Amino acid sequence: MKKYLTADSLFYILLIIIFLIVLPLGNILGFVSNNTISLWGRYFCFAIAALGIDLIWGYTGVLSMCQAFFFCLGGYSIAMHMLLSATGKGVYSAAIPDFMVWNQVETLPFFWEPFHSFGLSLLLALALPALFAFLFGFFVFRSRIKGVYFAIITQALALAVWFIFLRNETMLGGTNGLTDFKSLLGFELSSPRTKLGLYLLAFFTLCGTYLFCRWLVNSKFGKVLVGILDSESRLSFTAYNVVNYKVAVFVIAAILAAIGGVLYAPQTGIITPGRMDVKASVEMVMWVALGGRGRLKGAIIGALLVNYLYSVCTSLFPESWLYILGILFILTVLFFEKGFWGLIEMLEAKLTEWSPVKGSESLKANV
Amino acid sequence: MKYIFYFLLVFALPLRLLAESSVSDTQTQVNTLISGSDSLKAVVINSLISSEKTEVYPLLSAINDKKLFMYNNILITLGEKQTSDDGTEKFKLLEVYPEFKELSSNDGKSLYLPISELKEVEFSRSSRLLLAPITPYLNLLSPEVEKRKLAYSQFQGLKDKSILPKLYSALAHEKHQEILRLGRETIFSIQLNSSPEASHKMWTDSLTLNWGPNTQSILEQYAAIQSNPELKNFASEKAEELQSKHERLRMFQNLFSGLSLGSILIMIALGLSIVYGLAGVINMAHGEFLMIGAYTTYCVQNIMSPTSDLFFWISLPLAFLVSGFWGFVIERLIIRHLYSRPLESMLATWGVGLVLVQIARSLFGDLTAVRTPSVLSGGWEVVQHLVLPYNRLFIIFLSAFMITATYLVLYKSRLGLQIRAVTQNRRMSSCLGIETNKLDAMTFFLGSGLAGLAGAAMTLIGNVVPDMGQTYIVDSFLVVVTGGVGNIAGSIVSGFGIGFLFKMLESFFQAVYGKVLILTLIILFLQYRPKGLFPDKGRIGED
């Protein structure tokens, strides 16, 4: 006798019912606000980035604390394209984005040029983080920097690039970041239809990346990743080139984060260096930890749940959010190593143990 | 006819008398300023201005600043302010006429009084406006340092010898070292620009010897317009000489800043390093223990009397104890469950940090500051143009003290022996009868206490804010990583290395790019020595 309603299937059913049917339909019928749609659309972007973190940290055991930087590289690339496609329509009708006019810049900096074309921008949005992660990862992993060392180095990297993006002379908008986007590929960003479209795009991308990650972790590649988590040195003794695997997973995680960033910028309408400071990266890791590391569903649930909690808490009791987050961090790490999804799996296991169906099955097996 | 006579008697006669007295007696004029009518005061002010007597300038300066008072029949003006315990403001009293000097009380100390005990000598706005043309000269005698500085710099580069007597007489009253140098520079520069060429070399030499803040540019400008080639070369040679001297001093100043930054990083890294070495926990809340130390200082300051500097010295050991206590509590409650799970402990301690920052924010608000004790304000002027601030010097000494103390504890005490044993092999030490549990708590107390002490010192150079721990923490992590985690000597070497390197790079690039460059250098360095300068010999960190 086969059991149909497992936690796994419940997860898929709920995900599809809530996010593919209830919310979009409600939005079209008018009882779910555009704001809510955009909000969840953004959470999907975070969830995509969280999948990457789960791959590198949950499965491989490498704690990267600069994922928010890759997220922002994607976001900034697409934001630059959106700003350039809106030039001439700004307050100053100049051929360059408005913030450059304020900074007394007259010609477009050379590195903005490629972002005139959408295709190139999209390519760069994914290729830049990938290239960066490859170079950085190659040098760092090659010298066998691991564990705490790697976490600290990536944290320092996050701090350094954050400083660079904060500067005005790097022509990336400084502290204010990039904002005031008008349209993307001709779609008005302010219209509800576009918002819903972006939401659905983010949702399907999340589903796609999830399926990709699931395939990846079940492949031989994924098994090697878990091998690295369990014992890196034993794996390397059996002639696996651990460095290559680590670099590969670091690049994949960076690309996933960048995909999230690309979808995030048009939905939020602004991207600032605040999205990529040290805190932002650590919080991303915490989503995965809270949701359940080493489980892809856990990463998704963590990202959605923590961010939803954040928007609820900051509107209800703004003072207490950091207390809640901090205490959740501590409790999860101390008591629920497998996070929220681990808790659900545990409950499910207990339930099946008690259920009579299971008992009779085992009886039959004995017979 | 009769009316005309009366008119003369009432109006003209006093004016006539006044005109006579202005020639004869300044004291009478000054008396008129105190008690005369507004119109008389105006006349007297006019005649004082035209007489160009420098001895009355302090008096006029006080009128100009609206700060002329009477005290015991002496004309005085207000000097520096002093706020006493109960919040009343008192001012130093300066006599303005006939002499310009500080008033002292019977025991010979400077006299401080609140405004309420003084009687203001009032002047109408129109009579004060009469002083406008000579305000620059009057400001030379203002009790405010900044005003005087500005006044002297305004006269630089003039070619008019007639103001020299005023400058000389004003400078005779000057006691502030920096302004004395500036004033001499002003006088020499006017002399250089207006004297006959024969004396130019002498004035150039005087300028060079005096070496004020603008000397180099004065000489360069002079050389640019001077047609006599000999004088021109002489001046530009001197200017170059000053330039190279200045650069040497700046390098020294950079070295000092590097030393200071390095010692801050080491102060923070010491605690981190000990704790990691022993327990394999990278404490992301370490910066928050620093914050606790700073707030301890702030609280002690508020509890104790606000004028006494004692609070700072008391708060140093107190900050150590309070931060150490918090560290102890958090170790017992949370961190001891996470030993040898370094990555998870990073996240949990990050959570602890978030909570601690939020607690501080709810308790103290966003921005508070601690007063710098008067002993530590100001700086030590080693040579001209090289000032080493006392607070930075203190931080360097404190970190030297902390390093020594940590070394003594680790290498000369029984506790240190045990800590080192557990760092090398926890299970073996446990078998040999070391209570590792107790030791962990003790070490955490020590490590957090060191951070607290650093925090108390950090109040000298910045504000006390809830997230102050974040400023240096990532850099300190880098110090620990570069030095070899868990290794004190490594932390010290890499702390100074990074501090110096950063300040050196900062003088070539902007600070931000310096930071990026340092990170690149560290990553390259770790290519050759992946476990830092001095790799730790413990079992932690092995797969």
Tab-separated table of C-alpha atoms in Angstrom, chain B residues 43-326:
chain	number	residue	atom	x	y	z
B	43	VAL	CA	32.498	110.020	20.006
B	44	VAL	CA	35.018	108.415	22.327
B	45	ILE	CA	35.142	105.248	20.267
B	46	ASN	CA	35.813	107.302	17.164
B	47	SER	CA	38.620	109.176	18.779
B	48	LEU	CA	40.124	105.972	20.195
B	49	ILE	CA	40.103	104.445	16.746
B	50	SER	CA	41.774	107.426	15.159
B	51	SER	CA	44.374	107.654	17.918
B	52	GLU	CA	45.611	104.157	16.919
B	53	LYS	CA	46.770	103.467	20.442
B	54	THR	CA	47.313	99.724	20.586
B	55	GLU	CA	46.848	99.562	24.357
B	56	VAL	CA	43.111	100.208	24.021
B	57	TYR	CA	42.635	97.478	21.394
B	58	PRO	CA	41.786	94.727	23.898
B	59	LEU	CA	39.098	97.039	25.249
B	60	LEU	CA	37.734	97.798	21.781
B	61	SER	CA	37.894	94.106	20.902
B	62	ALA	CA	35.718	93.341	23.924
B	63	ILE	CA	33.213	96.009	22.839
B	64	ASN	CA	33.231	94.586	19.349
B	65	ASP	CA	32.504	91.072	20.658
B	66	LYS	CA	29.814	92.444	23.008
B	67	LYS	CA	31.739	91.026	25.920
B	68	LEU	CA	32.769	94.037	27.994
B	69	PHE	CA	31.943	93.739	31.707
B	70	MET	CA	32.740	95.485	34.976
B	71	TYR	CA	34.036	93.578	37.971
B	72	ASN	CA	35.286	95.379	41.094
B	73	ASN	CA	35.684	98.545	39.025
B	74	ILE	CA	37.942	96.739	36.594
B	75	LEU	CA	37.046	96.461	32.934
B	76	ILE	CA	37.129	92.846	31.937
B	77	THR	CA	36.207	90.510	29.126
B	78	LEU	CA	35.360	86.796	29.126
B	79	GLY	CA	37.946	84.122	28.466
B	80	GLU	CA	37.448	80.381	28.247
B	81	LYS	CA	34.309	78.764	29.644
B	82	GLN	CA	34.203	76.208	32.431
B	83	THR	CA	31.099	74.196	33.293
B	84	SER	CA	30.967	73.133	36.914
B	85	ASP	CA	29.282	70.092	38.510
B	86	ASP	CA	25.848	71.633	38.905
B	87	GLY	CA	25.791	72.925	35.346
B	88	THR	CA	26.552	76.587	35.986
B	89	GLU	CA	28.822	78.190	33.454
B	90	LYS	CA	31.795	80.194	34.619
B	91	PHE	CA	34.224	82.203	32.566
B	92	LYS	CA	37.840	83.105	32.994
B	93	LEU	CA	38.188	86.870	33.493
B	94	LEU	CA	40.626	88.932	31.456
B	95	GLU	CA	41.352	92.512	32.337
B	96	VAL	CA	41.334	94.678	29.204
B	97	TYR	CA	42.500	98.077	30.379
B	98	PRO	CA	44.949	99.569	31.379
B	99	GLU	CA	46.655	96.218	31.094
B	100	PHE	CA	45.607	93.119	29.113
B	101	LYS	CA	46.061	90.213	31.503
B	102	GLU	CA	44.300	87.398	33.333
B	103	LEU	CA	42.704	88.238	36.658
B	104	SER	CA	43.691	85.977	39.480
B	105	SER	CA	42.001	85.330	42.791
B	106	ASN	CA	43.747	85.737	46.131
B	107	ASP	CA	45.368	82.299	46.012
B	108	GLY	CA	47.000	83.117	42.700
B	109	LYS	CA	44.798	80.865	40.547
B	110	SER	CA	42.889	82.122	37.541
B	111	LEU	CA	39.594	83.648	38.511
B	112	TYR	CA	36.410	82.072	37.179
B	113	LEU	CA	33.020	83.716	37.696
B	114	PRO	CA	29.501	83.302	36.289
B	115	ILE	CA	28.122	86.116	34.130
B	116	SER	CA	25.503	86.905	36.788
B	117	GLU	CA	28.196	88.348	39.078
B	118	LEU	CA	29.404	90.744	36.399
B	119	LYS	CA	27.936	94.000	35.234
B	120	GLU	CA	27.760	94.361	31.495
B	121	VAL	CA	28.889	97.627	29.950
B	122	GLU	CA	26.415	98.183	27.157
B	123	PHE	CA	26.916	99.839	23.824
B	124	SER	CA	24.433	100.698	21.151
B	125	ARG	CA	24.620	98.816	17.896
B	126	SER	CA	25.562	101.958	16.021
B	127	SER	CA	28.586	102.591	18.205
B	128	ARG	CA	29.708	99.011	17.845
B	129	LEU	CA	29.393	99.390	14.073
B	130	LEU	CA	32.001	102.147	14.253
B	131	LEU	CA	34.507	99.442	15.035
B	132	ALA	CA	33.849	97.489	11.845
B	133	PRO	CA	36.776	98.966	9.864
B	134	ILE	CA	39.305	97.850	12.459
B	135	THR	CA	37.645	94.548	13.360
B	136	PRO	CA	40.490	92.509	11.800
B	137	TYR	CA	42.953	94.161	14.193
B	138	LEU	CA	40.654	93.734	17.147
B	139	ASN	CA	40.276	90.041	16.394
B	140	LEU	CA	43.999	89.660	16.905
B	141	LEU	CA	43.194	90.072	20.593
B	142	SER	CA	39.992	88.056	20.725
B	143	PRO	CA	39.866	85.481	23.542
B	144	GLU	CA	38.838	82.852	20.976
B	145	VAL	CA	41.720	80.888	19.477
B	146	GLU	CA	40.051	80.327	16.109
B	147	LYS	CA	39.290	84.035	15.651
B	148	ARG	CA	42.861	84.957	16.358
B	149	LYS	CA	44.160	82.314	13.959
B	150	LEU	CA	41.904	83.640	11.219
B	151	ALA	CA	42.890	87.238	11.955
B	152	TYR	CA	46.600	86.528	11.642
B	153	SER	CA	46.204	84.534	8.459
B	154	GLN	CA	44.199	87.370	6.903
B	155	PHE	CA	47.183	89.687	7.146
B	156	GLN	CA	49.561	87.278	5.443
B	157	GLY	CA	50.855	88.342	2.075
B	158	LEU	CA	50.147	92.048	2.572
B	159	LYS	CA	52.769	94.467	1.338
B	160	ASP	CA	51.907	97.222	3.827
B	161	LYS	CA	54.352	97.912	6.611
B	162	SER	CA	52.028	100.222	8.522
B	163	ILE	CA	50.178	97.371	10.220
B	164	LEU	CA	53.331	95.871	11.667
B	165	PRO	CA	53.212	97.849	14.976
B	166	LYS	CA	49.717	96.537	15.632
B	167	LEU	CA	50.798	92.994	14.874
B	168	TYR	CA	53.836	93.318	17.143
B	169	SER	CA	51.818	94.669	20.038
B	170	ALA	CA	49.128	92.019	19.615
B	171	LEU	CA	51.708	89.244	19.408
B	172	ALA	CA	53.261	90.479	22.667
B	173	HIS	CA	50.083	89.323	24.452
B	174	GLU	CA	49.977	85.961	22.709
B	175	LYS	CA	50.662	82.795	24.697
B	176	HIS	CA	49.309	80.097	22.373
B	177	GLN	CA	52.312	78.352	20.766
B	178	GLU	CA	50.650	77.668	17.446
B	179	ILE	CA	49.390	81.232	17.062
B	180	LEU	CA	52.749	82.651	18.086
B	181	ARG	CA	54.281	80.772	15.190
B	182	LEU	CA	51.536	81.893	12.845
B	183	GLY	CA	51.877	85.499	13.999
B	184	ARG	CA	55.630	85.525	13.487
B	185	GLU	CA	55.073	83.997	10.071
B	186	THR	CA	52.660	86.816	9.241
B	187	ILE	CA	55.107	89.492	10.354
B	188	PHE	CA	58.042	87.924	8.490
B	189	SER	CA	56.012	87.522	5.339
B	190	ILE	CA	54.964	91.186	5.410
B	191	GLN	CA	58.564	92.193	6.044
B	192	LEU	CA	59.739	90.013	3.176
B	193	ASN	CA	57.227	91.529	0.820
B	194	SER	CA	57.775	95.157	1.798
B	195	SER	CA	61.409	95.557	2.916
B	196	PRO	CA	64.289	96.514	0.646
B	197	GLU	CA	65.931	93.617	-1.153
B	198	ALA	CA	69.049	93.681	0.971
B	199	SER	CA	67.176	92.243	3.918
B	200	HIS	CA	65.197	89.651	1.961
B	201	LYS	CA	67.585	86.805	2.681
B	202	MET	CA	67.315	87.504	6.362
B	203	TRP	CA	63.526	87.431	6.294
B	204	THR	CA	63.551	84.256	4.193
B	205	ASP	CA	65.764	82.663	6.795
B	206	SER	CA	63.528	83.847	9.609
B	207	LEU	CA	60.509	82.402	7.853
B	208	THR	CA	62.250	79.079	7.345
B	209	LEU	CA	63.417	78.895	10.937
B	210	ASN	CA	59.996	79.803	12.240
B	211	TRP	CA	58.316	77.299	9.824
B	212	GLY	CA	54.691	78.193	10.303
B	213	PRO	CA	51.740	76.488	8.666
B	214	ASN	CA	51.918	78.436	5.380
B	215	THR	CA	55.620	79.141	5.112
B	216	GLN	CA	56.189	76.891	2.139
B	217	SER	CA	53.525	78.505	-0.025
B	218	ILE	CA	54.605	82.011	1.027
B	219	LEU	CA	58.145	81.266	-0.113
B	220	GLU	CA	56.962	79.673	-3.327
B	221	GLN	CA	54.794	82.655	-4.177
B	222	TYR	CA	57.638	84.988	-3.374
B	223	ALA	CA	60.000	83.013	-5.592
B	224	ALA	CA	57.478	83.067	-8.415
B	225	ILE	CA	57.310	86.861	-8.607
B	226	GLN	CA	60.864	87.726	-7.552
B	227	SER	CA	62.985	88.931	-10.473
B	228	ASN	CA	66.350	88.892	-8.745
B	229	PRO	CA	67.657	85.390	-9.615
B	230	GLU	CA	69.760	85.029	-6.509
B	231	LEU	CA	66.893	85.800	-4.132
B	232	LYS	CA	64.551	83.728	-6.246
B	233	ASN	CA	66.801	80.656	-6.030
B	234	PHE	CA	67.412	81.191	-2.358
B	235	ALA	CA	63.706	81.284	-1.563
B	236	SER	CA	62.814	78.301	-3.732
B	237	GLU	CA	65.686	76.311	-2.227
B	238	LYS	CA	64.340	77.027	1.212
B	239	ALA	CA	60.838	76.089	0.118
B	240	GLU	CA	62.095	72.777	-1.245
B	241	GLU	CA	63.982	72.158	1.940
B	242	LEU	CA	60.794	72.632	3.928
B	243	GLN	CA	58.919	70.420	1.484
B	244	SER	CA	61.306	67.506	1.929
B	245	LYS	CA	61.333	67.999	5.694
B	246	HIS	CA	57.565	67.953	5.638
B	247	GLU	CA	57.483	64.745	3.643
B	248	ARG	CA	59.830	63.032	6.032
B	249	LEU	CA	57.618	64.077	8.927
B	250	ARG	CA	54.534	62.870	7.106
B	251	MET	CA	56.113	59.499	6.636
B	252	PHE	CA	56.798	59.408	10.334
B	253	GLN	CA	53.212	60.432	11.042
B	254	ASN	CA	52.035	57.616	8.768
B	255	LEU	CA	54.193	55.154	10.628
B	256	PHE	CA	52.665	56.356	13.834
B	257	SER	CA	49.120	56.013	12.480
B	258	GLY	CA	50.015	52.541	11.298
B	259	LEU	CA	51.302	51.670	14.751
B	260	SER	CA	48.136	53.036	16.275
B	261	LEU	CA	45.811	51.182	13.884
B	262	GLY	CA	47.868	48.044	14.311
B	263	SER	CA	47.581	48.191	18.080
B	264	ILE	CA	43.810	48.653	17.869
B	265	LEU	CA	43.559	45.610	15.615
B	266	ILE	CA	45.804	43.609	17.927
B	267	MET	CA	43.770	44.558	20.988
B	268	ILE	CA	40.697	43.139	19.307
B	269	ALA	CA	42.435	40.175	17.710
B	270	LEU	CA	44.071	38.976	20.946
B	271	GLY	CA	40.817	37.821	22.497
B	272	LEU	CA	39.532	36.326	19.254
B	273	SER	CA	42.716	34.410	18.798
B	274	ILE	CA	42.870	32.899	22.274
B	275	VAL	CA	39.255	31.782	22.123
B	276	TYR	CA	39.604	30.232	18.693
B	277	GLY	CA	42.786	28.450	19.604
B	278	LEU	CA	41.232	26.877	22.639
B	279	ALA	CA	37.680	26.194	21.641
B	280	GLY	CA	37.618	26.371	17.863
B	281	VAL	CA	34.970	29.067	18.004
B	282	ILE	CA	35.231	32.184	15.859
B	283	ASN	CA	33.293	34.625	17.922
B	284	MET	CA	31.343	36.902	15.598
B	285	ALA	CA	29.960	38.697	18.658
B	286	HIS	CA	33.477	39.704	19.693
B	287	GLY	CA	32.890	43.228	18.416
B	288	GLU	CA	29.849	43.432	20.652
B	289	PHE	CA	31.956	42.691	23.731
B	290	LEU	CA	34.016	45.673	22.667
B	291	MET	CA	30.792	47.667	22.532
B	292	ILE	CA	29.889	46.489	26.039
B	293	GLY	CA	33.253	47.741	27.291
B	294	ALA	CA	32.655	51.131	25.699
B	295	TYR	CA	29.185	51.423	27.220
B	296	THR	CA	30.605	50.467	30.613
B	297	THR	CA	32.891	53.489	30.327
B	298	TYR	CA	29.938	55.602	29.304
B	299	CYS	CA	27.893	54.477	32.312
B	300	VAL	CA	30.753	55.053	34.745
B	301	GLN	CA	31.159	58.541	33.321
B	302	ASN	CA	27.490	59.302	33.893
B	303	ILE	CA	27.442	57.923	37.409
B	304	MET	CA	30.516	59.800	38.539
B	305	SER	CA	30.914	63.543	38.743
B	306	PRO	CA	31.162	64.976	35.245
B	307	THR	CA	34.225	67.142	35.864
B	308	SER	CA	36.486	64.481	37.283
B	309	ASP	CA	38.674	62.452	34.956
B	310	LEU	CA	38.827	59.617	37.418
B	311	PHE	CA	35.955	57.844	35.680
B	312	PHE	CA	38.127	56.771	32.777
B	313	TRP	CA	40.755	55.078	34.902
B	314	ILE	CA	38.115	53.336	36.969
B	315	SER	CA	36.246	52.178	33.910
B	316	LEU	CA	39.268	50.426	32.397
B	317	PRO	CA	39.333	47.481	34.820
B	318	LEU	CA	35.546	47.645	35.099
B	319	ALA	CA	35.118	47.298	31.334
B	320	PHE	CA	37.326	44.227	31.471
B	321	LEU	CA	35.210	42.678	34.203
B	322	VAL	CA	31.808	43.556	32.732
B	323	SER	CA	32.626	42.356	29.230
B	324	GLY	CA	34.297	39.296	30.656
B	325	PHE	CA	31.214	38.523	32.696
B	326	TRP	CA	28.973	38.790	29.627
